[in-house]
C-alpha cells in the first residue's frame, strides 16, 4: 500500500516562548498522538520558538484531511509545504507523533533522516535551528522540490506538444458551440480541462474565440483536441455562426459590469480557497 | 470580527443518509473563533432539530460561503427557502444503492427554479467509491433522463463526502459553472 508523506512549517499564534515546553505544546502533542493513533498516522513534530515543523505519513485521504484541518486551524499560520511524496514504507512506523526535543542535535538528526530518505533538501521556511542545519545535511541528490516540480510540468507539456500533430484546419471556426449533454462522471472526475470547457459551453453558445479567451488550456491544440473529443462523443451542438457574435458592439451596461466584478471577486476567493486547501499546495 | 460583506450560500440537498452532514463536517471550519460568525447568521435554533446542517468557509476578507445541508423530501421545502437569498450553488446528493426517487429529486430542482435563476447545479452520487464504471453509468443515465424530463442537463459526479479532495472538486466545478454564467 502506498503511503502519503508530507511535511510543513507553520507559525503558531499561541505563545510558546516559555523554554520549558509550555503546557500548550504538551496538550497539542497529546491530542494529536491519540488522533493519529486512531487514524494510522505516524510522524514527528519539532518546535523552534513559535515555529513548528511537522512530518506526517499515512494514507492519502487521511493526510489530505489532516492537512486541510491544519490549514484551517486558527492557531496555525501555515507557511508552506516542505515535502509532498508518495512512498511505500513509513519512515517512523512506531511514532504516532513524536515530539523531538528542542535541541539542535536531535532535530538535525530527524530532519537529516527525512532528507536522506527522500533525497531532498527541505525548505524549512521560517523554522530555524540554532545553527545552520536548515539547508541540509547534504543529500546524495540535491533536488529543490519546487524546481523539480516545475521541470516535470514543463517536460510534460513539451512531450504533449510533440505528441500532438498540428491540426490541418480548425474545424470549429465560424460555429456557435453549445453543450448538448454532460459527459459521464468518470470523464469529468478525471479531466479538469473538460470540466471547465463543458462549464463554459453549458452557460451559453460560444464561439471558438470566446473559448480561447477563457484560457482553459494553455495551448490552442489542446482546446481543439478537447472539442474534437466532445464532438466525437456527441456532446456538442454546432450551429453556423450567422450573427458574427465575436463582433457585437461593445455596450457595457455599467450595472452588469459591477455585478460581474463582485462575482469575479467571489470566484477568485473560492479559487484561492480551493488551491490553498489542496494537498499538493 | 469584521462584517461579512459578501456572503453566499451553497445548498446541499439529499435524502436520508446521502452524506449532507458528512460533507459539511469534512470541509467546514472547526476553529472555535468562528462560532461567533456561525451564530450571527440567521438560522433559528428550532431548525437544527429538524435537520439543517450549517457550516461555513471563510474565503478571505469580507467573503464567506455558507454551507447548508437540507433534507430532500419536499415536505421540508419550507426549509429550502432559507437559502434562496444569495444562493451560489446547489449540490444534490444521490445515495447510490437506495431507490432513486425521481419525483423527490425533481421537486428540489423545480423548487429552486434553477433555470430561471441560472443557479449552478451539480449532482453528486455518493456511496459510490467501490462501483464499477458500468454501475456508475447506469445511475448517471437514470439521473440524466430524469433531468431531461424537465429540460435541463447538469454535470453528474461521483462524490465521497468523507474526502476533502472530493468535496473540493465539487466546489471547483460549481465555481466554473458560476463563473461562465452571463
Ligand atoms: N462509504 C461511504 N460512506 C458515506 C458516503 N457518504 C456518506 N457516508 C456515510 O454515510 C453516513 C450517513 O451520512 P450523513 O452525512 O449522516 O447523511 P445525511 O445526508 O446527513 O443524512 P440525514 O441527516 O439523515 O438526512 C455517515 O456515516 C457518512 O460517513 C460515501 O460516499 N461513502
Ligand atoms: Mg444529516
JSON list of C-alpha atoms in Angstrom, two decimals, chain A residues 60-61 64-66 68-69 72-75 179-190 192-193 195-204 210 214-216 235 256 259-260 262-280, chain B residues 5-9 24-34 57-65 88 118 125 131-133 136-138 140-141 144 148 153-159 162-165 168-169 171-173 175-182:
[
{"chain": "A", "resi": 60, "resn": "UNK", "atom": "CA", "xyz": [-3.62, 9.61, 1.16]},
{"chain": "A", "resi": 61, "resn": "UNK", "atom": "CA", "xyz": [-7.09, 10.70, 2.19]},
{"chain": "A", "resi": 64, "resn": "UNK", "atom": "CA", "xyz": [-5.30, 15.26, 2.91]},
{"chain": "A", "resi": 65, "resn": "UNK", "atom": "CA", "xyz": [-7.90, 15.71, 5.62]},
{"chain": "A", "resi": 66, "resn": "UNK", "atom": "CA", "xyz": [-5.36, 16.38, 8.36]},
{"chain": "A", "resi": 68, "resn": "UNK", "atom": "CA", "xyz": [-6.83, 20.63, 5.46]},
{"chain": "A", "resi": 69, "resn": "UNK", "atom": "CA", "xyz": [-7.66, 20.86, 9.15]},
{"chain": "A", "resi": 72, "resn": "UNK", "atom": "CA", "xyz": [-7.95, 25.91, 8.65]},
{"chain": "A", "resi": 73, "resn": "UNK", "atom": "CA", "xyz": [-6.86, 25.84, 12.29]},
{"chain": "A", "resi": 74, "resn": "UNK", "atom": "CA", "xyz": [-6.73, 29.40, 13.56]},
{"chain": "A", "resi": 75, "resn": "UNK", "atom": "CA", "xyz": [-3.79, 28.57, 15.82]},
{"chain": "A", "resi": 179, "resn": "UNK", "atom": "CA", "xyz": [-23.06, 21.61, -24.80]},
{"chain": "A", "resi": 180, "resn": "UNK", "atom": "CA", "xyz": [-25.67, 19.00, -25.66]},
{"chain": "A", "resi": 181, "resn": "UNK", "atom": "CA", "xyz": [-25.22, 16.94, -22.51]},
{"chain": "A", "resi": 182, "resn": "UNK", "atom": "CA", "xyz": [-22.55, 16.35, -19.90]},
{"chain": "A", "resi": 183, "resn": "UNK", "atom": "CA", "xyz": [-20.01, 13.56, -20.24]},
{"chain": "A", "resi": 184, "resn": "UNK", "atom": "CA", "xyz": [-20.12, 10.66, -17.81]},
{"chain": "A", "resi": 185, "resn": "UNK", "atom": "CA", "xyz": [-18.83, 11.01, -14.23]},
{"chain": "A", "resi": 186, "resn": "UNK", "atom": "CA", "xyz": [-15.61, 9.12, -14.91]},
{"chain": "A", "resi": 187, "resn": "UNK", "atom": "CA", "xyz": [-14.58, 11.52, -17.65]},
{"chain": "A", "resi": 188, "resn": "UNK", "atom": "CA", "xyz": [-15.47, 14.53, -15.54]},
{"chain": "A", "resi": 189, "resn": "UNK", "atom": "CA", "xyz": [-13.75, 13.29, -12.41]},
{"chain": "A", "resi": 190, "resn": "UNK", "atom": "CA", "xyz": [-10.54, 12.74, -14.24]},
{"chain": "A", "resi": 192, "resn": "UNK", "atom": "CA", "xyz": [-10.21, 19.26, -15.17]},
{"chain": "A", "resi": 193, "resn": "UNK", "atom": "CA", "xyz": [-9.94, 20.78, -18.63]},
{"chain": "A", "resi": 195, "resn": "UNK", "atom": "CA", "xyz": [-14.87, 20.04, -16.74]},
{"chain": "A", "resi": 196, "resn": "UNK", "atom": "CA", "xyz": [-14.06, 23.68, -17.31]},
{"chain": "A", "resi": 197, "resn": "UNK", "atom": "CA", "xyz": [-14.72, 23.57, -21.02]},
{"chain": "A", "resi": 198, "resn": "UNK", "atom": "CA", "xyz": [-18.12, 21.96, -20.51]},
{"chain": "A", "resi": 199, "resn": "UNK", "atom": "CA", "xyz": [-18.97, 24.56, -17.88]},
{"chain": "A", "resi": 200, "resn": "UNK", "atom": "CA", "xyz": [-18.27, 27.31, -20.38]},
{"chain": "A", "resi": 201, "resn": "UNK", "atom": "CA", "xyz": [-20.18, 25.55, -23.14]},
{"chain": "A", "resi": 202, "resn": "UNK", "atom": "CA", "xyz": [-23.16, 24.91, -20.89]},
{"chain": "A", "resi": 203, "resn": "UNK", "atom": "CA", "xyz": [-23.54, 28.54, -19.93]},
{"chain": "A", "resi": 204, "resn": "UNK", "atom": "CA", "xyz": [-24.26, 29.84, -23.41]},
{"chain": "A", "resi": 210, "resn": "UNK", "atom": "CA", "xyz": [-14.72, 33.15, -26.85]},
{"chain": "A", "resi": 214, "resn": "UNK", "atom": "CA", "xyz": [-11.19, 31.79, -21.27]},
{"chain": "A", "resi": 215, "resn": "UNK", "atom": "CA", "xyz": [-7.65, 30.37, -21.35]},
{"chain": "A", "resi": 216, "resn": "UNK", "atom": "CA", "xyz": [-8.76, 26.98, -20.14]},
{"chain": "A", "resi": 235, "resn": "UNK", "atom": "CA", "xyz": [-21.73, 16.02, -26.53]},
{"chain": "A", "resi": 256, "resn": "UNK", "atom": "CA", "xyz": [-23.88, 44.45, -15.24]},
{"chain": "A", "resi": 259, "resn": "UNK", "atom": "CA", "xyz": [-22.21, 42.70, -10.82]},
{"chain": "A", "resi": 260, "resn": "UNK", "atom": "CA", "xyz": [-19.55, 40.84, -12.71]},
{"chain": "A", "resi": 262, "resn": "UNK", "atom": "CA", "xyz": [-18.42, 41.25, -7.46]},
{"chain": "A", "resi": 263, "resn": "UNK", "atom": "CA", "xyz": [-18.88, 37.81, -8.97]},
{"chain": "A", "resi": 264, "resn": "UNK", "atom": "CA", "xyz": [-15.29, 37.65, -10.12]},
{"chain": "A", "resi": 265, "resn": "UNK", "atom": "CA", "xyz": [-14.07, 38.66, -6.72]},
{"chain": "A", "resi": 266, "resn": "UNK", "atom": "CA", "xyz": [-16.02, 35.84, -5.14]},
{"chain": "A", "resi": 267, "resn": "UNK", "atom": "CA", "xyz": [-14.84, 33.39, -7.75]},
{"chain": "A", "resi": 268, "resn": "UNK", "atom": "CA", "xyz": [-11.23, 34.42, -7.18]},
{"chain": "A", "resi": 269, "resn": "UNK", "atom": "CA", "xyz": [-11.72, 33.91, -3.47]},
{"chain": "A", "resi": 270, "resn": "UNK", "atom": "CA", "xyz": [-13.16, 30.43, -3.99]},
{"chain": "A", "resi": 271, "resn": "UNK", "atom": "CA", "xyz": [-10.31, 29.56, -6.29]},
{"chain": "A", "resi": 272, "resn": "UNK", "atom": "CA", "xyz": [-7.75, 30.72, -3.76]},
{"chain": "A", "resi": 273, "resn": "UNK", "atom": "CA", "xyz": [-9.51, 28.79, -1.05]},
{"chain": "A", "resi": 274, "resn": "UNK", "atom": "CA", "xyz": [-9.54, 25.55, -3.03]},
{"chain": "A", "resi": 275, "resn": "UNK", "atom": "CA", "xyz": [-5.97, 25.99, -4.11]},
{"chain": "A", "resi": 276, "resn": "UNK", "atom": "CA", "xyz": [-4.68, 26.57, -0.62]},
{"chain": "A", "resi": 277, "resn": "UNK", "atom": "CA", "xyz": [-6.73, 23.71, 0.79]},
{"chain": "A", "resi": 278, "resn": "UNK", "atom": "CA", "xyz": [-5.44, 21.12, -1.63]},
{"chain": "A", "resi": 279, "resn": "UNK", "atom": "CA", "xyz": [-2.93, 18.56, -0.55]},
{"chain": "A", "resi": 280, "resn": "UNK", "atom": "CA", "xyz": [-0.34, 19.46, -3.11]},
{"chain": "B", "resi": 5, "resn": "UNK", "atom": "CA", "xyz": [-19.95, 41.82, 3.10]},
{"chain": "B", "resi": 6, "resn": "UNK", "atom": "CA", "xyz": [-20.12, 39.11, 0.53]},
{"chain": "B", "resi": 7, "resn": "UNK", "atom": "CA", "xyz": [-21.89, 36.08, 1.85]},
{"chain": "B", "resi": 8, "resn": "UNK", "atom": "CA", "xyz": [-23.20, 33.37, -0.44]},
{"chain": "B", "resi": 9, "resn": "UNK", "atom": "CA", "xyz": [-24.83, 30.07, 0.16]},
{"chain": "B", "resi": 24, "resn": "UNK", "atom": "CA", "xyz": [-20.25, 19.75, 5.68]},
{"chain": "B", "resi": 25, "resn": "UNK", "atom": "CA", "xyz": [-18.28, 18.40, 8.58]},
{"chain": "B", "resi": 26, "resn": "UNK", "atom": "CA", "xyz": [-15.49, 17.39, 6.22]},
{"chain": "B", "resi": 27, "resn": "UNK", "atom": "CA", "xyz": [-14.87, 20.87, 4.83]},
{"chain": "B", "resi": 28, "resn": "UNK", "atom": "CA", "xyz": [-16.39, 23.30, 7.27]},
{"chain": "B", "resi": 29, "resn": "UNK", "atom": "CA", "xyz": [-14.10, 25.25, 9.53]},
{"chain": "B", "resi": 30, "resn": "UNK", "atom": "CA", "xyz": [-13.90, 23.99, 13.05]},
{"chain": "B", "resi": 31, "resn": "UNK", "atom": "CA", "xyz": [-11.76, 26.61, 14.69]},
{"chain": "B", "resi": 32, "resn": "UNK", "atom": "CA", "xyz": [-13.53, 27.87, 17.80]},
{"chain": "B", "resi": 33, "resn": "UNK", "atom": "CA", "xyz": [-13.18, 31.52, 16.85]},
{"chain": "B", "resi": 34, "resn": "UNK", "atom": "CA", "xyz": [-15.69, 31.09, 14.10]},
{"chain": "B", "resi": 57, "resn": "UNK", "atom": "CA", "xyz": [-15.94, 28.62, 4.73]},
{"chain": "B", "resi": 58, "resn": "UNK", "atom": "CA", "xyz": [-14.17, 31.91, 5.30]},
{"chain": "B", "resi": 59, "resn": "UNK", "atom": "CA", "xyz": [-12.86, 32.93, 1.91]},
{"chain": "B", "resi": 60, "resn": "UNK", "atom": "CA", "xyz": [-10.84, 35.95, 2.80]},
{"chain": "B", "resi": 61, "resn": "UNK", "atom": "CA", "xyz": [-11.62, 39.49, 3.82]},
{"chain": "B", "resi": 62, "resn": "UNK", "atom": "CA", "xyz": [-15.35, 40.02, 3.98]},
{"chain": "B", "resi": 63, "resn": "UNK", "atom": "CA", "xyz": [-16.21, 36.92, 2.00]},
{"chain": "B", "resi": 64, "resn": "UNK", "atom": "CA", "xyz": [-17.69, 33.66, 3.14]},
{"chain": "B", "resi": 65, "resn": "UNK", "atom": "CA", "xyz": [-19.58, 30.71, 1.79]},
{"chain": "B", "resi": 88, "resn": "UNK", "atom": "CA", "xyz": [-24.42, 30.45, -5.04]},
{"chain": "B", "resi": 118, "resn": "UNK", "atom": "CA", "xyz": [-29.27, 30.36, -13.61]},
{"chain": "B", "resi": 125, "resn": "UNK", "atom": "CA", "xyz": [-23.58, 10.35, -6.47]},
{"chain": "B", "resi": 131, "resn": "UNK", "atom": "CA", "xyz": [-18.62, 0.91, -8.03]},
{"chain": "B", "resi": 132, "resn": "UNK", "atom": "CA", "xyz": [-17.60, -0.19, -11.48]},
{"chain": "B", "resi": 133, "resn": "UNK", "atom": "CA", "xyz": [-17.82, 2.23, -14.38]},
{"chain": "B", "resi": 136, "resn": "UNK", "atom": "CA", "xyz": [-21.88, 4.50, -12.32]},
{"chain": "B", "resi": 137, "resn": "UNK", "atom": "CA", "xyz": [-23.03, 4.89, -15.90]},
{"chain": "B", "resi": 138, "resn": "UNK", "atom": "CA", "xyz": [-26.28, 3.17, -15.05]},
{"chain": "B", "resi": 140, "resn": "UNK", "atom": "CA", "xyz": [-25.92, 8.50, -14.20]},
{"chain": "B", "resi": 141, "resn": "UNK", "atom": "CA", "xyz": [-28.21, 7.75, -17.11]},
{"chain": "B", "resi": 144, "resn": "UNK", "atom": "CA", "xyz": [-29.84, 12.19, -16.72]},
{"chain": "B", "resi": 148, "resn": "UNK", "atom": "CA", "xyz": [-34.33, 15.61, -19.36]},
{"chain": "B", "resi": 153, "resn": "UNK", "atom": "CA", "xyz": [-28.70, 18.98, -18.34]},
{"chain": "B", "resi": 154, "resn": "UNK", "atom": "CA", "xyz": [-26.33, 19.09, -15.39]},
{"chain": "B", "resi": 155, "resn": "UNK", "atom": "CA", "xyz": [-22.98, 17.58, -14.52]},
{"chain": "B", "resi": 156, "resn": "UNK", "atom": "CA", "xyz": [-23.10, 14.35, -12.56]},
{"chain": "B", "resi": 157, "resn": "UNK", "atom": "CA", "xyz": [-20.07, 13.44, -10.46]},
{"chain": "B", "resi": 158, "resn": "UNK", "atom": "CA", "xyz": [-19.26, 10.70, -8.05]},
{"chain": "B", "resi": 159, "resn": "UNK", "atom": "CA", "xyz": [-18.63, 12.27, -4.67]},
{"chain": "B", "resi": 162, "resn": "UNK", "atom": "CA", "xyz": [-15.78, 11.82, 3.64]},
{"chain": "B", "resi": 163, "resn": "UNK", "atom": "CA", "xyz": [-12.90, 13.00, 1.50]},
{"chain": "B", "resi": 164, "resn": "UNK", "atom": "CA", "xyz": [-11.63, 16.55, 1.40]},
{"chain": "B", "resi": 165, "resn": "UNK", "atom": "CA", "xyz": [-10.36, 16.39, -2.16]},
{"chain": "B", "resi": 168, "resn": "UNK", "atom": "CA", "xyz": [-13.19, 20.42, -3.10]},
{"chain": "B", "resi": 169, "resn": "UNK", "atom": "CA", "xyz": [-13.74, 19.11, -6.63]},
{"chain": "B", "resi": 171, "resn": "UNK", "atom": "CA", "xyz": [-16.71, 23.38, -5.15]},
{"chain": "B", "resi": 172, "resn": "UNK", "atom": "CA", "xyz": [-14.36, 23.79, -8.08]},
{"chain": "B", "resi": 173, "resn": "UNK", "atom": "CA", "xyz": [-16.98, 22.66, -10.57]},
{"chain": "B", "resi": 175, "resn": "UNK", "atom": "CA", "xyz": [-17.17, 27.79, -9.36]},
{"chain": "B", "resi": 176, "resn": "UNK", "atom": "CA", "xyz": [-16.59, 27.03, -13.05]},
{"chain": "B", "resi": 177, "resn": "UNK", "atom": "CA", "xyz": [-20.32, 26.88, -13.62]},
{"chain": "B", "resi": 178, "resn": "UNK", "atom": "CA", "xyz": [-20.91, 30.13, -11.85]},
{"chain": "B", "resi": 179, "resn": "UNK", "atom": "CA", "xyz": [-18.01, 31.92, -13.49]},
{"chain": "B", "resi": 180, "resn": "UNK", "atom": "CA", "xyz": [-19.29, 31.36, -17.00]},
{"chain": "B", "resi": 181, "resn": "UNK", "atom": "CA", "xyz": [-22.87, 32.43, -16.37]},
{"chain": "B", "resi": 182, "resn": "UNK", "atom": "CA", "xyz": [-23.83, 35.63, -18.25]}
]
